[in-house]
Short mmCIF file of C-alpha atoms and ligand atoms in Angstrom, two decimals:
data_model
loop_
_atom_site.label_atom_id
_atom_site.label_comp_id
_atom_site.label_asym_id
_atom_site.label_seq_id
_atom_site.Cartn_x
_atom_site.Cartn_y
_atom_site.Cartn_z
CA UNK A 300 -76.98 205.55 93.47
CA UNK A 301 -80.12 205.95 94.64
CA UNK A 302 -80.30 208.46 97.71
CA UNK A 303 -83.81 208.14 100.06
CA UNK A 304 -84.53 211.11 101.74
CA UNK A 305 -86.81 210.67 104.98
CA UNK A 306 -90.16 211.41 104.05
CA UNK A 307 -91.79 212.36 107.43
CA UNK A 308 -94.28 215.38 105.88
CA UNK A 309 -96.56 217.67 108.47
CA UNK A 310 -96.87 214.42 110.20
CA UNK A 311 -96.67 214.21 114.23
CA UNK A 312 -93.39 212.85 114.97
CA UNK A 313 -94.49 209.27 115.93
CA UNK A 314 -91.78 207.14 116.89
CA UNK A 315 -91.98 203.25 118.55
CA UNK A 316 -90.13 200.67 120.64
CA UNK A 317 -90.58 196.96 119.69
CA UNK A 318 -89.00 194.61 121.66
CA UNK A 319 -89.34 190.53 120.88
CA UNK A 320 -90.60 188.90 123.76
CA UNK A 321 -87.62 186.77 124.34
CA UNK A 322 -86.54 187.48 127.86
CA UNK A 323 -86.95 190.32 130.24
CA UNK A 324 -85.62 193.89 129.11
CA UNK A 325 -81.72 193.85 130.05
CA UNK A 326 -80.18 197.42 130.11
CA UNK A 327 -78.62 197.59 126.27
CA UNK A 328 -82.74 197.12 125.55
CA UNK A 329 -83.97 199.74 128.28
CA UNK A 330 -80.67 202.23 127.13
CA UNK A 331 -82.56 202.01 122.89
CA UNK A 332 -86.45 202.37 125.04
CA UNK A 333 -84.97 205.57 126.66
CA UNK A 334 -83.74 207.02 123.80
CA UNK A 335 -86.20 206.19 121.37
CA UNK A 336 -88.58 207.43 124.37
CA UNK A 337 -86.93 210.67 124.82
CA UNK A 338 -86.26 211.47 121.08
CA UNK A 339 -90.08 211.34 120.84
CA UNK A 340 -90.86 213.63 123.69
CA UNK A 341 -88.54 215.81 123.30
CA UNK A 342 -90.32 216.82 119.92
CA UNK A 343 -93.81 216.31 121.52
CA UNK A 344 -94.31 212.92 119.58
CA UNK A 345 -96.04 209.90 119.94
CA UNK A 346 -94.10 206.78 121.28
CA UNK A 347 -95.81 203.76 120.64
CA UNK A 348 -94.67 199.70 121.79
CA UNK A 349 -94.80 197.08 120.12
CA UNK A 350 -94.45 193.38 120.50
CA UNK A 351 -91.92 191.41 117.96
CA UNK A 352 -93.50 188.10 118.64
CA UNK A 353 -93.35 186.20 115.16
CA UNK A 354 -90.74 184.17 116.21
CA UNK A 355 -92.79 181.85 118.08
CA UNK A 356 -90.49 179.40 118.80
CA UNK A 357 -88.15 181.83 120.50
CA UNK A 358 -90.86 183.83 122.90
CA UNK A 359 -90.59 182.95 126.27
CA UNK A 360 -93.33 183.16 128.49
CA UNK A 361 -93.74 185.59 130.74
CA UNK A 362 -91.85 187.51 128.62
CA UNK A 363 -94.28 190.53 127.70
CA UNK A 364 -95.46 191.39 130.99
CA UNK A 365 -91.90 191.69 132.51
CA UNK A 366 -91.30 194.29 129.82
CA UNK A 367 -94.71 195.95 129.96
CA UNK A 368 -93.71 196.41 133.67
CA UNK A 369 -90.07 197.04 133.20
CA UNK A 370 -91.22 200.29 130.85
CA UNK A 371 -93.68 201.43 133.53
CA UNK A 372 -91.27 201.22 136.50
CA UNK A 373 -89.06 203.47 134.23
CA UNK A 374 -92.15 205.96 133.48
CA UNK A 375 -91.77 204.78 129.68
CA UNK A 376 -95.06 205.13 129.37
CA UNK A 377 -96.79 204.42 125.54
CA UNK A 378 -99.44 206.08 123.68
CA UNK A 379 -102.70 203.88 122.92
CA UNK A 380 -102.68 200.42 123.18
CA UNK A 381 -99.98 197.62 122.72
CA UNK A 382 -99.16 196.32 119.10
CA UNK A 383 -98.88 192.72 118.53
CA UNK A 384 -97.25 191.21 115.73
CA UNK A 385 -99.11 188.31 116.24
CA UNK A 386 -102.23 190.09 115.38
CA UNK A 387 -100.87 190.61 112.07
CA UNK A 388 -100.64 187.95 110.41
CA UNK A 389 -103.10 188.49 107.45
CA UNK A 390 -101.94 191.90 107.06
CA UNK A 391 -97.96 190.64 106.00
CA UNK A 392 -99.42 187.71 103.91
CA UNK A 393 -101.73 190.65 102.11
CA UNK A 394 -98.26 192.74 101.45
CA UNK A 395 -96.30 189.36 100.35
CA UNK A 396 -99.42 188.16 98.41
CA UNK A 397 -98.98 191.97 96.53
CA UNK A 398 -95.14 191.63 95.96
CA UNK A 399 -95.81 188.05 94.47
CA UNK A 400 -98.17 189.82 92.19
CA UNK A 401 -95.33 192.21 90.94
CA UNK A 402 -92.95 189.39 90.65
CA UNK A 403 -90.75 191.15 93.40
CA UNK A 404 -90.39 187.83 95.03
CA UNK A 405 -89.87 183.67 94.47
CA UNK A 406 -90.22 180.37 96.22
CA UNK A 407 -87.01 178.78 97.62
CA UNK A 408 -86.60 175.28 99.09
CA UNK A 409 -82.70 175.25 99.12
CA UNK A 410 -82.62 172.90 102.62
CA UNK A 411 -80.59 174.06 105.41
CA UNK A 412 -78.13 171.39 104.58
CA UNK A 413 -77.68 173.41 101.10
CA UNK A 414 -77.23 176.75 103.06
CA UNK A 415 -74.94 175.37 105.16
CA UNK A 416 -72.35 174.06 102.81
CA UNK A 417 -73.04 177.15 100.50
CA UNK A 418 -72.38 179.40 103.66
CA UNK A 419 -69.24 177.94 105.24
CA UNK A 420 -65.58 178.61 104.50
CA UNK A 421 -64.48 177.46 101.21
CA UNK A 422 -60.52 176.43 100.35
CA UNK A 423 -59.23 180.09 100.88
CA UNK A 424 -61.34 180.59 103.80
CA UNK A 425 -63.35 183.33 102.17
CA UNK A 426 -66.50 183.52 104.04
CA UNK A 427 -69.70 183.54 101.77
CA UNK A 428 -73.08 184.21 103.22
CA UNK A 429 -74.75 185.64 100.22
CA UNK A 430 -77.53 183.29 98.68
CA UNK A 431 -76.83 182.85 94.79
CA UNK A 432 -80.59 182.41 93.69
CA UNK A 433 -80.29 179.05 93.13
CA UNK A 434 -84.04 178.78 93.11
CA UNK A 435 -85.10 182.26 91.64
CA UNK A 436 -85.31 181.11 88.32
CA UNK A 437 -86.37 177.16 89.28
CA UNK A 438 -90.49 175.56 89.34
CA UNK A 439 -90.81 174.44 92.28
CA UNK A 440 -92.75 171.33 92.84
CA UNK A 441 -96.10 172.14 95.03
CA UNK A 442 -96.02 170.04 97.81
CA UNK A 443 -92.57 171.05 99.08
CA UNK A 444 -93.31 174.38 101.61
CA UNK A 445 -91.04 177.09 100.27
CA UNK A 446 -89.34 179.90 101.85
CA UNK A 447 -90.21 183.22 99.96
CA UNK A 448 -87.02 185.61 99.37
CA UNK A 449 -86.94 188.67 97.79
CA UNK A 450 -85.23 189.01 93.99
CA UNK A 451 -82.55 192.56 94.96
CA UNK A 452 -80.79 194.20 92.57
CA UNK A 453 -77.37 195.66 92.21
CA UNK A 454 -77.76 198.75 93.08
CA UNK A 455 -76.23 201.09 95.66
CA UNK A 456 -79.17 202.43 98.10
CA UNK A 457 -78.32 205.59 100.83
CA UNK A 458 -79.63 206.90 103.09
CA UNK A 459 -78.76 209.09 106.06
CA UNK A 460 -78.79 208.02 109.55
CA UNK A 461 -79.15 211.48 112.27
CA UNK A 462 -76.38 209.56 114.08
CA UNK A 463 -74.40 207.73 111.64
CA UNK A 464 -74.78 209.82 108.56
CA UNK A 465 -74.50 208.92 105.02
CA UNK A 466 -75.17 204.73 104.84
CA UNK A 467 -75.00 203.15 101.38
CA UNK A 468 -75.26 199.75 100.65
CA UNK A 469 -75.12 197.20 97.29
CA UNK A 470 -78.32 194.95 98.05
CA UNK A 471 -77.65 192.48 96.12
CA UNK A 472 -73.94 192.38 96.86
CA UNK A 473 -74.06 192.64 100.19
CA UNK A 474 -77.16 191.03 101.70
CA UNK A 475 -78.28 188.52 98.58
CA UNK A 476 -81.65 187.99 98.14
CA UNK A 477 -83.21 187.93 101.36
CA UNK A 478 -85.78 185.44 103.24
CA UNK A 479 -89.36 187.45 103.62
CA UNK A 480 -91.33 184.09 104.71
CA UNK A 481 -89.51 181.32 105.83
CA UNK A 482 -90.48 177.77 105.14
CA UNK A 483 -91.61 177.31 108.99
CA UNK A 484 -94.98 180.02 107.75
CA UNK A 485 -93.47 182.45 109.72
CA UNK A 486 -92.83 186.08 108.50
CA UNK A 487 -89.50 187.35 109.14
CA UNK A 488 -88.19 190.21 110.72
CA UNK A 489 -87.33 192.04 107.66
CA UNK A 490 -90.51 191.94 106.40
CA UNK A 491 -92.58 192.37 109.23
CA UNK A 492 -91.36 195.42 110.27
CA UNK A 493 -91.59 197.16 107.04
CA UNK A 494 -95.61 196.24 107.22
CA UNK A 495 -95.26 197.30 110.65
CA UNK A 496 -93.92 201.07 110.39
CA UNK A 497 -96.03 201.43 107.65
CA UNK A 498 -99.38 200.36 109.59
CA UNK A 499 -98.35 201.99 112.69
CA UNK A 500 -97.78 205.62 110.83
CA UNK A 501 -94.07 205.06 112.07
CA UNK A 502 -91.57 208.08 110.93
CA UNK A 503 -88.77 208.27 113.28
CA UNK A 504 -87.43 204.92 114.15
CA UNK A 505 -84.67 205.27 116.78
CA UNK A 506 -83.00 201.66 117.22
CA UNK A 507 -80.14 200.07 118.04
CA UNK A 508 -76.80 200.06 115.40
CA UNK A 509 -76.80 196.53 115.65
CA UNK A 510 -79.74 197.11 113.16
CA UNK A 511 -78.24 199.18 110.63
CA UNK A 512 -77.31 197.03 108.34
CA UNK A 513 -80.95 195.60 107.90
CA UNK A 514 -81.91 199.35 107.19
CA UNK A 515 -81.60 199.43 103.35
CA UNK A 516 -83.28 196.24 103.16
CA UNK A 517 -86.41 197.75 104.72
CA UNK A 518 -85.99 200.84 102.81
CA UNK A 519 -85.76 198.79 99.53
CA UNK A 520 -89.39 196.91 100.70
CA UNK A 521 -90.70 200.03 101.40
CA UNK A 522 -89.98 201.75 97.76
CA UNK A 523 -91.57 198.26 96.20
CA UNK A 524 -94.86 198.18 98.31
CA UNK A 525 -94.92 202.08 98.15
CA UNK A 526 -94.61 203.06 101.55
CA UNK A 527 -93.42 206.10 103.25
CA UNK A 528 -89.70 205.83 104.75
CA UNK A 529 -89.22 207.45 108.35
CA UNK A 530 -86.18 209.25 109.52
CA UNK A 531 -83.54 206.71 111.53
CA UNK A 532 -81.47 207.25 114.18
CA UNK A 533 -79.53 204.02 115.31
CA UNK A 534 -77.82 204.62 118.01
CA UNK A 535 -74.50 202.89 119.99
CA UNK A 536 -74.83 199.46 121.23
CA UNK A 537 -73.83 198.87 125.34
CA UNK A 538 -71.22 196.39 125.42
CA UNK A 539 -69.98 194.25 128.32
CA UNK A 540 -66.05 194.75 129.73
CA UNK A 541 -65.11 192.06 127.00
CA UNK A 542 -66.51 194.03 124.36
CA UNK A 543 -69.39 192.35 123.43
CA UNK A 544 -73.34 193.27 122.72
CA UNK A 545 -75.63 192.83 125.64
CA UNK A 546 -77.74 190.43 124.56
CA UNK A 547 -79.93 187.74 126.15
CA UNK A 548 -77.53 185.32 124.36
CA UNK A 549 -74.07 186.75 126.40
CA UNK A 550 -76.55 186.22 129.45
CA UNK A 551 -77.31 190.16 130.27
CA UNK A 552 -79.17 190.69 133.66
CA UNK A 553 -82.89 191.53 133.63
CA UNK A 554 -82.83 195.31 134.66
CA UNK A 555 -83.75 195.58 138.13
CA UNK A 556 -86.73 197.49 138.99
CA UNK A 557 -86.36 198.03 142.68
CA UNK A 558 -84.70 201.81 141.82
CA UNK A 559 -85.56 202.80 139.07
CA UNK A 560 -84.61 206.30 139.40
CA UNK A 561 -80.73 205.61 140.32
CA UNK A 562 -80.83 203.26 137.11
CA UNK A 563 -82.21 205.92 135.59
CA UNK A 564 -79.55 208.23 136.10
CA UNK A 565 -76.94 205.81 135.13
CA UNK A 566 -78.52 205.30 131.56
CA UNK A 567 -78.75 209.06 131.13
CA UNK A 568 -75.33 209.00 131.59
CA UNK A 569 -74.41 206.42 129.40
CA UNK A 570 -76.50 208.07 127.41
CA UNK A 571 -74.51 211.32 127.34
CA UNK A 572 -76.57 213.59 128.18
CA UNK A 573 -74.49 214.67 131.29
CA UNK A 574 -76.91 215.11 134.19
CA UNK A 575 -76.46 217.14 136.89
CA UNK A 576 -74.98 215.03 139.99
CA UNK A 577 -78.12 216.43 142.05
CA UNK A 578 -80.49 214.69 140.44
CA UNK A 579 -79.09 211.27 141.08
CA UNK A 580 -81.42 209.97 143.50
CA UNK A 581 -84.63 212.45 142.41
CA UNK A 582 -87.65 210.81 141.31
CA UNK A 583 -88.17 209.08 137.63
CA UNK A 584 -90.40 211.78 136.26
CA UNK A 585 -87.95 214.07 137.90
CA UNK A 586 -85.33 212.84 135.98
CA UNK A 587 -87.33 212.02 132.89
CA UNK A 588 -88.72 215.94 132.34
CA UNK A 589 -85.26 217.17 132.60
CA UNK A 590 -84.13 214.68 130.36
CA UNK A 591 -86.55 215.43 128.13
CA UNK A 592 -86.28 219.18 127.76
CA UNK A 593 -81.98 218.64 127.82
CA UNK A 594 -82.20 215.79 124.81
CA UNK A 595 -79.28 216.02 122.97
CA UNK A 596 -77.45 213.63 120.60
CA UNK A 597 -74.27 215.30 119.29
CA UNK A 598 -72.01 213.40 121.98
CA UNK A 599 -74.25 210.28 121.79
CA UNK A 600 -72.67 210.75 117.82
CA UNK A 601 -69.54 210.24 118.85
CA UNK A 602 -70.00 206.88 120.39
CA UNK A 603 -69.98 203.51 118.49
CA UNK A 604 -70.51 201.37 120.83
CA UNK A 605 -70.62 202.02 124.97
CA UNK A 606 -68.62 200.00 127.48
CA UNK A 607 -70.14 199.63 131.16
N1 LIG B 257 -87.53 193.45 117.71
C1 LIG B 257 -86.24 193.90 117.31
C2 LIG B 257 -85.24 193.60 118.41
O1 LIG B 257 -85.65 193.37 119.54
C3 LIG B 257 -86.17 195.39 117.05
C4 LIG B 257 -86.89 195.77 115.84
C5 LIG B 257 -86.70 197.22 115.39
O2 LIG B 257 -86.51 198.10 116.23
O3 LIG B 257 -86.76 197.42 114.19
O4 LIG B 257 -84.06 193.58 118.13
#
């Protein structure tokens, strides 16, 4: 078992927020930018944003400046200037170029028509949706545009969350070997953010635990390519009455701007951090200093997920 330790040094705590441009920020996404926000500041660390917009085909427009605005109306203000994914292209083709080198990676053209069938239910109904490697050992024929995975091993990788606390995982068990490029050219998630972090200085990432399972997948690219790993902190999701994630996809609200300050004071609730009732209605960098100097997590700890 392999335990990683965060490795954040003298470093100034420099956290981020990177939302993907695919709709307007709906409160589950403002609750993670508030807490990611105040995590930073209340250790007198840089917050930066950043813009997940690889997925092209799933950006919408208009998308960015809703959120730039959104985080502005909520006095989530940044340090420096926005970070684009898009601007990075030759930077993650550099990292996958250097993995390639090390044989850490291999071309894949199983169709989707493959996946599917592989993926679905078989007799028993056991679910599988773990790639076998059917192409890691294969030549593949040069005019047919691959997808570029990543070749994991079995082993168990750990690490510990400040919220959840000790996470281990079988790579190779449990997530397969995983999709870095895909065949469209573009980069995926997994992989992106890795380069990210690593180009932004990132060592506190403070996210949402519908990410923690992709955790020791970045952790596991960040050992190969030699990279630092940052301290995480995922915290609960916000689910609906029904029970499930707000999401653009169960149709969550924009947030609305027109008070901040009252939404404000509901997050912080939701939040746990048990504000005094007379600062409901007090201005947003009212409410933001006091929230800053009062940041605590150990009831936020308790929480898996939070119901409205
Ligand atoms: N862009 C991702 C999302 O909106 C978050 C990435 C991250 O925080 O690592 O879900």
């Amino acid at each position: 078992m392999i335990l990683i330790l965060p490795n954040p040094g003298q470093d100034i705590y420099t956290g981020r927020f990177a939302p993907s441009p695919t709709g307007p920020l709906h409160l589950g996404s403002l609750f993670t930018a508030l807490a990611s926000f105040l995590h930073a500041r209340s250790q007198l660390g840089v917050w930066l944003l950043r813009i997940d917009d690889l997925d092209t085909p799933r950006n919408k427009e208009g998308s960015v400046t809703a959120i730039l605005e959104c985080l502005e109306a909520f006095g989530l203000h940044w340090d420096g200037s926005v970070y684009y994914q898009s601007q990075h292209l030759a930077d993650y083709d550099y990292f996958l170029e250097k993995l390639a080198q090390n044989q850490f990676t291999y071309r894949c053209i199983c169709s989707r028509k493959t996946l599917a069938e592989l993926f679905s239910d078989d007799s028993q109904n056991n679910k599988h949706n773990i790639y076998p490697g059917i192409c890691r050992n294969k030549s593949i024929p040069a005019n047919t545009p691959p997808a570029i995975r990543l070749k994991t091993e079995p082993c168990t990788l750990s690490f510990h969350d400040e919220l959840q606390g000790l996470i281990s995982h079988n790579l190779a068990k449990q997530h397969g070997d995983f999709i870095l490029k895909r065949k469209d050219g573009i980069t995926a998630y997994q992989f992106a953010v890795v380069v990210d972090d690593a180009l932004q200085n990132i060592n506190h990432v403070v996210r949402g635990c519908d990410l923690l399972e992709e955790t020791s997948k970045q952790i596991y690219l960040q050992q190969l390519l030699g990279f630092s790993t940052p301290a995480y902190m995922h915290v609960p999701i916000i689910v609906d009455q029904d029970g499930y994630k707000l999401s653009k996809q169960t149709l969550a609200m924009a947030v609305d701007t027109k008070t901040p300050n009252l939404t404000l004071f509901d997050l912080l609730v939701l939040l746990k951090q048990n504000p005094p009732d007379e600062l409901n209605g007090v201005s947003v960098s009212e409410l933001l200093d006091w929230a800053i100097i009062h940041w605590c997590t150990i009831e936020l700890a308790l929480c898996s997920a939070i119901s409205l």
